[in-house]
Coordinates of C-alpha atoms and ligand atoms in Angstrom, one line a residue:
X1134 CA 49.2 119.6 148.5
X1135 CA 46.3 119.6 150.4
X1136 CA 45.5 122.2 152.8
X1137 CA 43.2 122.7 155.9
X1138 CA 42.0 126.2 156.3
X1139 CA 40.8 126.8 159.9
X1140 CA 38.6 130.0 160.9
X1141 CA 35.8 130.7 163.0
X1142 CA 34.8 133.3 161.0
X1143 CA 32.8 132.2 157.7
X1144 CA 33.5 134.8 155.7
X1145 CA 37.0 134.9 155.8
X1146 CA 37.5 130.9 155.6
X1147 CA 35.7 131.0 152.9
X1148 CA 37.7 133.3 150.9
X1149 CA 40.5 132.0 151.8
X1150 CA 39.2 128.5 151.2
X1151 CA 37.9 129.9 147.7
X1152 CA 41.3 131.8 146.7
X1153 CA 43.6 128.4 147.5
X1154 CA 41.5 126.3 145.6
X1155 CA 41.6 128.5 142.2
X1156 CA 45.1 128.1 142.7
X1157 CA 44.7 124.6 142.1
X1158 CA 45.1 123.7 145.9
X1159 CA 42.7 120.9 147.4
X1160 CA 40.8 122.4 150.4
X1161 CA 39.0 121.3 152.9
X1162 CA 37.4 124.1 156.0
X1163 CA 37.1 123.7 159.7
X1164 CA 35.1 126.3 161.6
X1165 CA 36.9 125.5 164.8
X1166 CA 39.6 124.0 166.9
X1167 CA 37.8 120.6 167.7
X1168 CA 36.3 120.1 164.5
X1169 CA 40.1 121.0 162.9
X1170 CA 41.5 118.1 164.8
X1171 CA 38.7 115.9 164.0
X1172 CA 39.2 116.3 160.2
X1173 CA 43.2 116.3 160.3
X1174 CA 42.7 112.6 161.9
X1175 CA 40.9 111.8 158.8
X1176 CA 42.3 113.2 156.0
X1177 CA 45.7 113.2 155.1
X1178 CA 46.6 117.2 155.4
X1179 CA 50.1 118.9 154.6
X1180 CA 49.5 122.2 155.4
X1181 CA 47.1 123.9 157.9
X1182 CA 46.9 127.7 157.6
X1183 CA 45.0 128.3 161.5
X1184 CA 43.7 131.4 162.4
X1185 CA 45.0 132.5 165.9
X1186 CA 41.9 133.5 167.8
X1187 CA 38.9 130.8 167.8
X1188 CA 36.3 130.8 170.6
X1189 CA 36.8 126.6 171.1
X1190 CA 40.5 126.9 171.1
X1191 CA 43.1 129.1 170.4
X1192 CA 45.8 128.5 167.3
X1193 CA 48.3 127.3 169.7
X1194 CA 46.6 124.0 171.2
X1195 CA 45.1 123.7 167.9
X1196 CA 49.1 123.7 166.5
X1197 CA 49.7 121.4 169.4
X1198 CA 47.4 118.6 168.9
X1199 CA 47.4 118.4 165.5
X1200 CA 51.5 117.9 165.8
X1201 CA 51.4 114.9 167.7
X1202 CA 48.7 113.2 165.1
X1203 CA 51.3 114.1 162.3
X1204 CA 55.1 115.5 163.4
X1205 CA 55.3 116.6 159.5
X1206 CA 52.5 118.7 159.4
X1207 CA 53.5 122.4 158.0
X1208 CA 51.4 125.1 159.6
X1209 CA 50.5 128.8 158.9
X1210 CA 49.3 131.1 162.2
X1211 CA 47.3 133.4 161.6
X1212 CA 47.6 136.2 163.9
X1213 CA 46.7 139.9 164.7
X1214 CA 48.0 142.5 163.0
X1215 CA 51.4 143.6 164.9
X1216 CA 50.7 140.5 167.5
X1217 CA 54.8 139.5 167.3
X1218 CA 54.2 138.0 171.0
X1219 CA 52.2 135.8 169.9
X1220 CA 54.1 134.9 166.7
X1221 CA 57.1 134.5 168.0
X1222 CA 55.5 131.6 170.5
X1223 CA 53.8 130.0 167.5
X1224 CA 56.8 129.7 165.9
X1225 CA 58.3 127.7 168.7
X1226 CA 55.7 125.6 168.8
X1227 CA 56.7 124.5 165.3
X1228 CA 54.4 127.1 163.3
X1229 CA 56.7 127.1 160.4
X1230 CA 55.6 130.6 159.1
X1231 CA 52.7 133.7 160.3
X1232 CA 50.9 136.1 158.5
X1233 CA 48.9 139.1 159.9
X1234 CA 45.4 140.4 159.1
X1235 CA 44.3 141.3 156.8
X1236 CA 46.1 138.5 154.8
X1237 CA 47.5 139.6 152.0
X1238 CA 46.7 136.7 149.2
X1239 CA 49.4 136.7 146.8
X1240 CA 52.4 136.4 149.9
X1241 CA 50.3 134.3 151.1
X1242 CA 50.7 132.0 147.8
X1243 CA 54.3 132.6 148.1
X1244 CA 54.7 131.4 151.2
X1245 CA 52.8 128.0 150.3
X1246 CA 54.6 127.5 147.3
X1247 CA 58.2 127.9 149.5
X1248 CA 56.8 125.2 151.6
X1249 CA 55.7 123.0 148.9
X1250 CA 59.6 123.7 147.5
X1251 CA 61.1 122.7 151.0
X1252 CA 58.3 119.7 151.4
X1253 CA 59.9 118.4 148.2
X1254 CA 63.1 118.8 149.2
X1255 CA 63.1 117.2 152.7
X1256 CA 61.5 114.5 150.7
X1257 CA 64.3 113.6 148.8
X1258 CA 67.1 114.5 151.3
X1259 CA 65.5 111.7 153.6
X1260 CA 65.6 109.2 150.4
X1261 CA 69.2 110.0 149.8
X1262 CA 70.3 109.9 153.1
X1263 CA 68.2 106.7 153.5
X1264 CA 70.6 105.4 151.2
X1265 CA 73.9 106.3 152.6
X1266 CA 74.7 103.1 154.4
X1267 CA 74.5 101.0 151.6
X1268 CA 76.4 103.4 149.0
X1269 CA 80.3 103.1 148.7
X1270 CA 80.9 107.0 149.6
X1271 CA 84.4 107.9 151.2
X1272 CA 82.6 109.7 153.9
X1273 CA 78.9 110.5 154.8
X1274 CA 78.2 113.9 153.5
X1275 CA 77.8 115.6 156.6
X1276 CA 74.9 118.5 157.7
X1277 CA 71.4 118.8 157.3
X1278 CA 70.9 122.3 157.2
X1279 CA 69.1 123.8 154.2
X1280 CA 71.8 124.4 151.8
X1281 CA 73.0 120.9 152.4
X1282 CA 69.9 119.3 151.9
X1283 CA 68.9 121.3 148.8
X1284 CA 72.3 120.4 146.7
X1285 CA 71.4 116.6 148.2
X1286 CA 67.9 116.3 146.8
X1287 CA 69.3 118.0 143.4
X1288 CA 72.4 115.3 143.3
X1289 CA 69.6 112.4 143.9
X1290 CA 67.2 113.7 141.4
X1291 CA 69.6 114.2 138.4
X1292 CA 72.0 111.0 139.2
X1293 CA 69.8 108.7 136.5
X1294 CA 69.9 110.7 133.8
X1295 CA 72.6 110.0 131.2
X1296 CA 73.3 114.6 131.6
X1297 CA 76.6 116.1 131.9
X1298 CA 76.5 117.9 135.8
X1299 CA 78.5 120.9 136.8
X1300 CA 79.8 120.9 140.5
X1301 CA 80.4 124.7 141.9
X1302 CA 82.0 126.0 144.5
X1303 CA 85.1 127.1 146.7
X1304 CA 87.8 125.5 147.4
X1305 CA 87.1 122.8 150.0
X1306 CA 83.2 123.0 150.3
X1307 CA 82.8 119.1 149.0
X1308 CA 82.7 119.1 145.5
X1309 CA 84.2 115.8 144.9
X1310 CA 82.3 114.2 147.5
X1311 CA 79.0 115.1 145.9
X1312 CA 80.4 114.1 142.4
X1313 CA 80.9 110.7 144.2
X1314 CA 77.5 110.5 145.2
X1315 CA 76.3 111.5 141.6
X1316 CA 78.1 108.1 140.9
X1317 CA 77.0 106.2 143.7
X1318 CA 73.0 107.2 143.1
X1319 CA 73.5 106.3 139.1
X1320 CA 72.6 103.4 137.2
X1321 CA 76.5 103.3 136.5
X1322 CA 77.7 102.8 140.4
X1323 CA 78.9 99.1 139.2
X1324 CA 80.7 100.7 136.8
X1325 CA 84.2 102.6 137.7
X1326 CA 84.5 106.6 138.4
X1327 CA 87.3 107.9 136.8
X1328 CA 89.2 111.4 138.2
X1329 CA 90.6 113.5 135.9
X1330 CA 92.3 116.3 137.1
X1331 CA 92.6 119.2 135.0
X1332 CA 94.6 121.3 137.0
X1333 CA 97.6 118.6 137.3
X1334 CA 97.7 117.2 133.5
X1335 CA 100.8 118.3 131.3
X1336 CA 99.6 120.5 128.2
X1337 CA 101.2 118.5 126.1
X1338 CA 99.5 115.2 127.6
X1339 CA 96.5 116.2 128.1
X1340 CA 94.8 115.1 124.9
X1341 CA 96.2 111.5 125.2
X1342 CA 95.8 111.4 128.9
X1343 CA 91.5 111.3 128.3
X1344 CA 90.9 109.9 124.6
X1345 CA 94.4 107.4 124.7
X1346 CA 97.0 106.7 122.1
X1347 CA 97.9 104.3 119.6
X1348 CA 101.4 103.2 119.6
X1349 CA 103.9 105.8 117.8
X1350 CA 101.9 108.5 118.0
X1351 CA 104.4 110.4 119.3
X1352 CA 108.2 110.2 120.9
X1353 CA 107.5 107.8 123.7
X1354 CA 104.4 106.5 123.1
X1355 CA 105.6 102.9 122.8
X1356 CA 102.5 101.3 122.8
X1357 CA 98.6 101.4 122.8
X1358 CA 97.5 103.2 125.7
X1359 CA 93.7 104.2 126.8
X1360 CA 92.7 107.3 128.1
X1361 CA 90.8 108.0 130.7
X1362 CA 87.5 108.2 128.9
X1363 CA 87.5 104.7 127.8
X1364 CA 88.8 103.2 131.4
X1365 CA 85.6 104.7 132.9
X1366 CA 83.6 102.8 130.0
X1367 CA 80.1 102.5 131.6
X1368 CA 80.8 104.7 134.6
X1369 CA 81.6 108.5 135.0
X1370 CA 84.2 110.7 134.4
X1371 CA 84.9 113.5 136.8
X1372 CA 86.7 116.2 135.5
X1373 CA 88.3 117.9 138.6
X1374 CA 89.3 121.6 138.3
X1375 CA 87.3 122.0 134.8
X1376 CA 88.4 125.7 135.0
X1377 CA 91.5 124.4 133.8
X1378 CA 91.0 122.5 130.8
X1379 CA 93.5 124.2 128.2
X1380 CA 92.1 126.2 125.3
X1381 CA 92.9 123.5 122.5
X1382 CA 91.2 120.6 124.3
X1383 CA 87.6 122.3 124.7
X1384 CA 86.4 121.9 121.5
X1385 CA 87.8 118.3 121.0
X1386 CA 86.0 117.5 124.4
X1387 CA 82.7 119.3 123.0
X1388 CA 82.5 117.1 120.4
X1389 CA 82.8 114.1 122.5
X1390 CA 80.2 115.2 124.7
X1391 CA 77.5 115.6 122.3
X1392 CA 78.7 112.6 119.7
X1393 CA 79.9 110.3 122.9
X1394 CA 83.0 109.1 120.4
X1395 CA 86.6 109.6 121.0
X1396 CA 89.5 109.1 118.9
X1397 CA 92.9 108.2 120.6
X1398 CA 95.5 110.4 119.5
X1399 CA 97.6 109.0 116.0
X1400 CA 94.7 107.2 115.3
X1401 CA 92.0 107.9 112.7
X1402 CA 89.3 105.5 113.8
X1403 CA 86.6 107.0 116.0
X1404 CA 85.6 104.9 119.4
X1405 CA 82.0 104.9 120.8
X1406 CA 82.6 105.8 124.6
X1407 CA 80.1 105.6 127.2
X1408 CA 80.2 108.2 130.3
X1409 CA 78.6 110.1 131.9
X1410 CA 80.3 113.3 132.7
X1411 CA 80.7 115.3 136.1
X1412 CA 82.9 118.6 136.0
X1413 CA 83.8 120.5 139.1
X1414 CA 85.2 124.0 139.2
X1415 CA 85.8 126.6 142.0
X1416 CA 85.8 129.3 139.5
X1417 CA 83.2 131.1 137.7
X1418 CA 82.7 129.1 134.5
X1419 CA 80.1 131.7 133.7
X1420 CA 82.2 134.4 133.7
X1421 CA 85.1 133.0 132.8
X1422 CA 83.3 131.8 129.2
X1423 CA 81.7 135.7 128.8
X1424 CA 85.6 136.9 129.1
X1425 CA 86.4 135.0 126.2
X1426 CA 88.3 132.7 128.7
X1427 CA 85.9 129.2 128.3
X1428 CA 84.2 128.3 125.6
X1429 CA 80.4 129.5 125.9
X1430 CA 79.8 126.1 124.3
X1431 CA 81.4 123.5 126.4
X1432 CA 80.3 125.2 129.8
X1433 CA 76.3 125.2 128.1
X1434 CA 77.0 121.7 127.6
X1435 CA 78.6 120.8 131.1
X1436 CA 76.5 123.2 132.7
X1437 CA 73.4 121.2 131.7
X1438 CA 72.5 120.5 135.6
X1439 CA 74.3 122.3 138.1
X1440 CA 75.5 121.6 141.9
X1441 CA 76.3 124.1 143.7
X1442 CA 77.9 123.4 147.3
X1443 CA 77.7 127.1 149.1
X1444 CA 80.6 127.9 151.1
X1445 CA 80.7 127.0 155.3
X1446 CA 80.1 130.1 156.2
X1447 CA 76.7 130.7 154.3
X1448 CA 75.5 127.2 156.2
X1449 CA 76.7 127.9 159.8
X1450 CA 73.8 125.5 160.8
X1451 CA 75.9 122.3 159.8
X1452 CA 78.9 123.5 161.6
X1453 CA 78.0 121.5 164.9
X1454 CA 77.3 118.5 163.2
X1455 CA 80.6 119.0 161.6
X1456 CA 82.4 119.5 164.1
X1457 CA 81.0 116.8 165.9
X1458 CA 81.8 113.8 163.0
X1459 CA 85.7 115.1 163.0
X1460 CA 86.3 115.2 166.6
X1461 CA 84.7 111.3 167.0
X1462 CA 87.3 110.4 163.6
X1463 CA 89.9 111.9 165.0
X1464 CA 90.2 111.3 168.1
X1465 CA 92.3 108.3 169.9
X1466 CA 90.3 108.6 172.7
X1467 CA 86.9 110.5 173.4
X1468 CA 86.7 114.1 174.0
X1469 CA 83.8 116.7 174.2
X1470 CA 83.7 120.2 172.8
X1471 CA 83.0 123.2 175.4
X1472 CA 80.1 125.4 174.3
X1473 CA 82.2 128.8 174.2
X1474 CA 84.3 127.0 172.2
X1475 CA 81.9 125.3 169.6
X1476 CA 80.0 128.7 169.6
X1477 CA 83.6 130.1 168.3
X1478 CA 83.8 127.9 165.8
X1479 CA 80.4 128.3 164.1
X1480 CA 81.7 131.9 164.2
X1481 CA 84.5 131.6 162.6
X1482 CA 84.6 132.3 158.2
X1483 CA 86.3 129.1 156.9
X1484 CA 87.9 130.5 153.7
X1485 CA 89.6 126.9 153.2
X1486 CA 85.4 125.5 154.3
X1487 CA 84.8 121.9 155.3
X1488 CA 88.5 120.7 154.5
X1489 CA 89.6 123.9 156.4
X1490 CA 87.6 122.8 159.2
X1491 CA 88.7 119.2 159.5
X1492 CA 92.2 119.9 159.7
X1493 CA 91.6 122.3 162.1
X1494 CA 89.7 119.7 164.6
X1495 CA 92.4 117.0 163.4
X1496 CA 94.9 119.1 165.1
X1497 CA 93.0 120.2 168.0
X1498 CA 92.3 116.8 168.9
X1499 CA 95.5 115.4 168.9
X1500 CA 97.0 118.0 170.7
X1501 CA 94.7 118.7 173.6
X1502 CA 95.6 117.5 176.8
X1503 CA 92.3 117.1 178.8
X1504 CA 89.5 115.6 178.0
X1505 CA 87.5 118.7 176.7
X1506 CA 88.5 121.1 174.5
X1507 CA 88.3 125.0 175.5
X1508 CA 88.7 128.0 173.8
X1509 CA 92.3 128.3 174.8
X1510 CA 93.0 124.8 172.6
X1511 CA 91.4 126.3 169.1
X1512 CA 94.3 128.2 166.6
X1513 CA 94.7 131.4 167.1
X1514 CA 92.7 132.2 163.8
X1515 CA 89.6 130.9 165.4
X1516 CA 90.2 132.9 168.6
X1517 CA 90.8 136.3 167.0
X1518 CA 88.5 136.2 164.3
X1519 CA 84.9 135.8 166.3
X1520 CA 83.3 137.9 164.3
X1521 CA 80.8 137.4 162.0
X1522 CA 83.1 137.2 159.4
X1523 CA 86.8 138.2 158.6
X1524 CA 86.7 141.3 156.2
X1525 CA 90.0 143.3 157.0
X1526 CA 91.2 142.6 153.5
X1527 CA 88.4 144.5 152.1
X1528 CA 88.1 148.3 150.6
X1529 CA 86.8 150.3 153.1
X1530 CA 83.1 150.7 151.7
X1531 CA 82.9 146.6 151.0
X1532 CA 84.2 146.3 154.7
X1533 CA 81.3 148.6 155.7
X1534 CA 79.0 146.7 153.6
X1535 CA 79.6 143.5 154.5
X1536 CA 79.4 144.0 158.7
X1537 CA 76.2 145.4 158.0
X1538 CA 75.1 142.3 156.4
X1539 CA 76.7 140.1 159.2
X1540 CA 74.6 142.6 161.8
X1541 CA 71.5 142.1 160.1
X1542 CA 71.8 138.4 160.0
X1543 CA 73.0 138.4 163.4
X1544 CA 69.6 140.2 164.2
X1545 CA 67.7 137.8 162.0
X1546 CA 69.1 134.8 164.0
X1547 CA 68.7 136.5 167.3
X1548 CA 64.9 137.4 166.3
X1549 CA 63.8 133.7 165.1
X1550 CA 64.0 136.0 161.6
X1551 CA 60.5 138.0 162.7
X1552 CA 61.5 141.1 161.0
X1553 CA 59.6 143.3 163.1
X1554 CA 61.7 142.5 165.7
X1555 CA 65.1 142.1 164.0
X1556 CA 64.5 145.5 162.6
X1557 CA 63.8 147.2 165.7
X1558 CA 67.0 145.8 167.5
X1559 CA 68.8 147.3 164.5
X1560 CA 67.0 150.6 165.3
X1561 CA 65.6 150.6 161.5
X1562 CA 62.0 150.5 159.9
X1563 CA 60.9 147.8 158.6
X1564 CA 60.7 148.6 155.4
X1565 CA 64.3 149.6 155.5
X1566 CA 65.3 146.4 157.0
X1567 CA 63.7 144.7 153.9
X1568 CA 65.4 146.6 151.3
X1569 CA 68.7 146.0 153.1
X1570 CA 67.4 142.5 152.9
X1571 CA 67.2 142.6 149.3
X1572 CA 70.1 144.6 149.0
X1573 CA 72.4 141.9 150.2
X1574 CA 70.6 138.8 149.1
X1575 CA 69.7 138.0 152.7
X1576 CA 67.0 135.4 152.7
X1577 CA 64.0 136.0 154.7
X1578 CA 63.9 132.1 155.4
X1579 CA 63.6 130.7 159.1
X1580 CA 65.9 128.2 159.7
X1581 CA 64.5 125.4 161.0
X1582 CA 65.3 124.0 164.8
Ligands
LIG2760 N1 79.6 117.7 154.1 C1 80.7 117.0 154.4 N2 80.7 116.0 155.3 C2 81.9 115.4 155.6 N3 83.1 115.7 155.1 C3 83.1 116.7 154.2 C4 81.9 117.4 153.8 N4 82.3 118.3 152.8 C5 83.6 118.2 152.7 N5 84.1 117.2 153.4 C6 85.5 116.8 153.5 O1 86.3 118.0 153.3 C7 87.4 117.7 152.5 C8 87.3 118.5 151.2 O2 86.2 118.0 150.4 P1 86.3 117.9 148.8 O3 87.7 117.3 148.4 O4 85.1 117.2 148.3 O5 86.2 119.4 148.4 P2 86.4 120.1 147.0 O6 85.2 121.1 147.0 O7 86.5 119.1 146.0 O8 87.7 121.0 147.2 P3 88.7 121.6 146.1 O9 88.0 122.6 145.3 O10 89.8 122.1 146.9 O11 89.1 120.4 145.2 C9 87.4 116.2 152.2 O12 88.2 115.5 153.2 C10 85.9 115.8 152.5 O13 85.8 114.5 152.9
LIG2761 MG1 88.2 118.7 144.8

């Protein structure tokens, strides 16, 4: 990544300059606004860190400029110490991130390296989607939030290689869709993709059902049949509901997974198979396999790249966008969403997540009489529960817990996540905001838009 530090003041451009590029970062300096400009038309320039207060120009028309040369451009304001005016306004004006003086080096570093992490990832989020018209996906996966686009570029970097991949997460978030896209992004998309699902298989069947049977291996089986594994020959076998797979069965699928060879059930003569393997499961494979409940093995082996779709609630963001794709699919005839009752929605917590949410609109829309829908037309589920989050079924000290986590993401949102002021609309210290932070594996990321 190359970076443009910009500083009137030598001595601290050149520190800064000095530190970034022992890090391995290419630098290049600019002692002021219009010489900034002039070098970011030149050189091709990722990230500019731009100190605030410049006697040419200050940060903010420097930010401006430079934006319409390159829309992409990240940028790091530096500002005054306790100056939350003016980072607040840089951060509109697409600043992705401040710091304060003094500048403290190594979150300084860490802040870089997040952005080269989300550079990355917008990267290949915009080659996947890029793709999505010419794919044969059931639906478009929907959202562009940060969650969404993270599990996207991780499904697009891992679909060519030959690796058993682990899908996780509730009930409803889009596992199967994104074990489709696996597929679809392969080198085996010609080839078929073959659902298994664990949860719905007979005992008794199960074996047969994915390795096959030769005829007379047991009452009924009146002639050769394949399994599942060799009808997906060259493509991909999704095992739905992996959670599920009985006891006896995980070692016999071990062993196919690391010698790719089946044998059909009465038969003695091993079959090379060809799959690749994608496993979904809304429970905790992890745990489940330290209980003694899954072998340890098999979920190493599955578990060798892992998906994992977060639930609706943690990606509020992509609710809108949501919203917006079922209403136009399920409508017969057009109809537009209220705010107060789209800002209701994104509220509400979505324990049944995308699939809960489509069924939801589905009805809406078919029932409403006018041509927008209100508050008064959402279930009564949506209405009552405008909270953060829905946490009645909780022990008392979870309950407490958990509403102050939705209050200090609440005040995170509300702040454009400047902590400084987030904190003191929660009437606490700073510091204590940021252990809370911690405490509850709230992110300190802004979201973007
Ligand atoms: N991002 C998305 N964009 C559009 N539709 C989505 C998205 N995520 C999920 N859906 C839709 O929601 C429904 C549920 O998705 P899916 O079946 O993939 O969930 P799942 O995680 O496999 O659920 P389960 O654990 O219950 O099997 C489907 O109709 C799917 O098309
Ligand atoms: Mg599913």
């Amino acid at each position: 990544m190359k970076i443009m530090v910009v500083d009137d003041e030598n001595i601290q451009r050149e520190m800064l300059s000095g530190f970034l590029e022992s890090q391995g970062f290419e630098v290049t300096g600019a002692s002021g606004g219009i010489e900034a400009i002039e070098k970011f038309r030149q050189e091709h320039i990722q990230l500019v860190l731009l100190d605030h207060r410049m006697p040419d120009m200050n940060g903010d028309e420097v930010l401006e400029k430079i934006r319409v040369i390159n829309p992409n451009v990240r940028a790091i304001m530096i500002t005054a110490y306790g100056a939350v005016d003016t980072a607040v306004r840089v951060m509109k004006l697409g600043a992705v991130d401040f710091i304060e003086k003094p500048v403290d080096l190594e979150d300084l570093l860490q802040r870089i390296h997040e952005i080269e992490q989300n550079t990355a990832v917008d990267e290949d989020f915009q080659e996947v989607r890029e793709v999505f018209e010419e794919i044969d996906l059931p639906v478009k996966i929907i959202g562009s939030g940060r969650a969404i686009r993270e599990a996207i570029s991780v499904a697009g970097r891992i679909a060519s290689s030959p690796w058993p991949v682990l899908i996780t997460g509730e009930t409803g978030t889009g596992k199967e869709l994104f074990a489709r896209l696996v597929h679809e992004l392969s080198p085996r998309h010609d080839a078929p993709f073959v659902e298994v699902n664990c949860a719905a298989i007979p005992e008794n069947l199960f074996e047969s059902e994915l390795f096959g049977h030769i005829k007379g291996a047991f009452t009924g089986a009146a002639s050769n049949r394949k399994g599942r594994f060799e009808q997906a020959r060259g493509g991909t076998v999704f095992l739905d509901e992996a959670g599920e797979l009985p006891e006896n069965l995980q070692p016999k699928l071990l062993r196919v997974l690391q010698e790719n060879r089946i044998t059909p059930v009465g038969s003695d003569i091993e079959r090379d198979v060809d799959v690749r393997v994608v496993a979904a499961t809304n429970r905790d494979l992890r745990e489940m396999s330290e209980q003694g409940r899954f072998r340890e093995d098999l979920y190493f082996r599955l578990n060798v790249f892992e998906i994992h779709v977060p639930p609706l609630r943690e990606r509020r963001e992509d609710i809108p966008e949501l919203v917006q794709f079922f209403t136009d699919r399920y409508a017969a005839r057009p109809v537009k969403i209220s705010q107060p009752a789209m800002d209701m929605l994104i509220k509400y917590h979505y324990p049944g997540n995308v699939r809960e949410l489509e069924h939801i609109i589905q009805r809406v829309v078919t029932l409403v009489r006018s041509s927008v829908i209100r508050p008064g037309d959402l279930p009564a589920e949506i209405k009552s529960g405008h909270r953060a989050g829905n946490h009645d079924d909780l022990p008392l000290d979870q309950r407490l817990a958990a509403i102050e986590r939705d209050e200090i993401v609440k005040a995170l949102e509300e702040n454009n996540y400047v902590q400084t002021r987030a904190a003191e609309s929660l009437g606490l210290s700073e510091r204590v905001l940021r252990y809370k932070m911690k405490k509850y594996g709230v992110k300190a990321s802004r979201k973007r838009n």
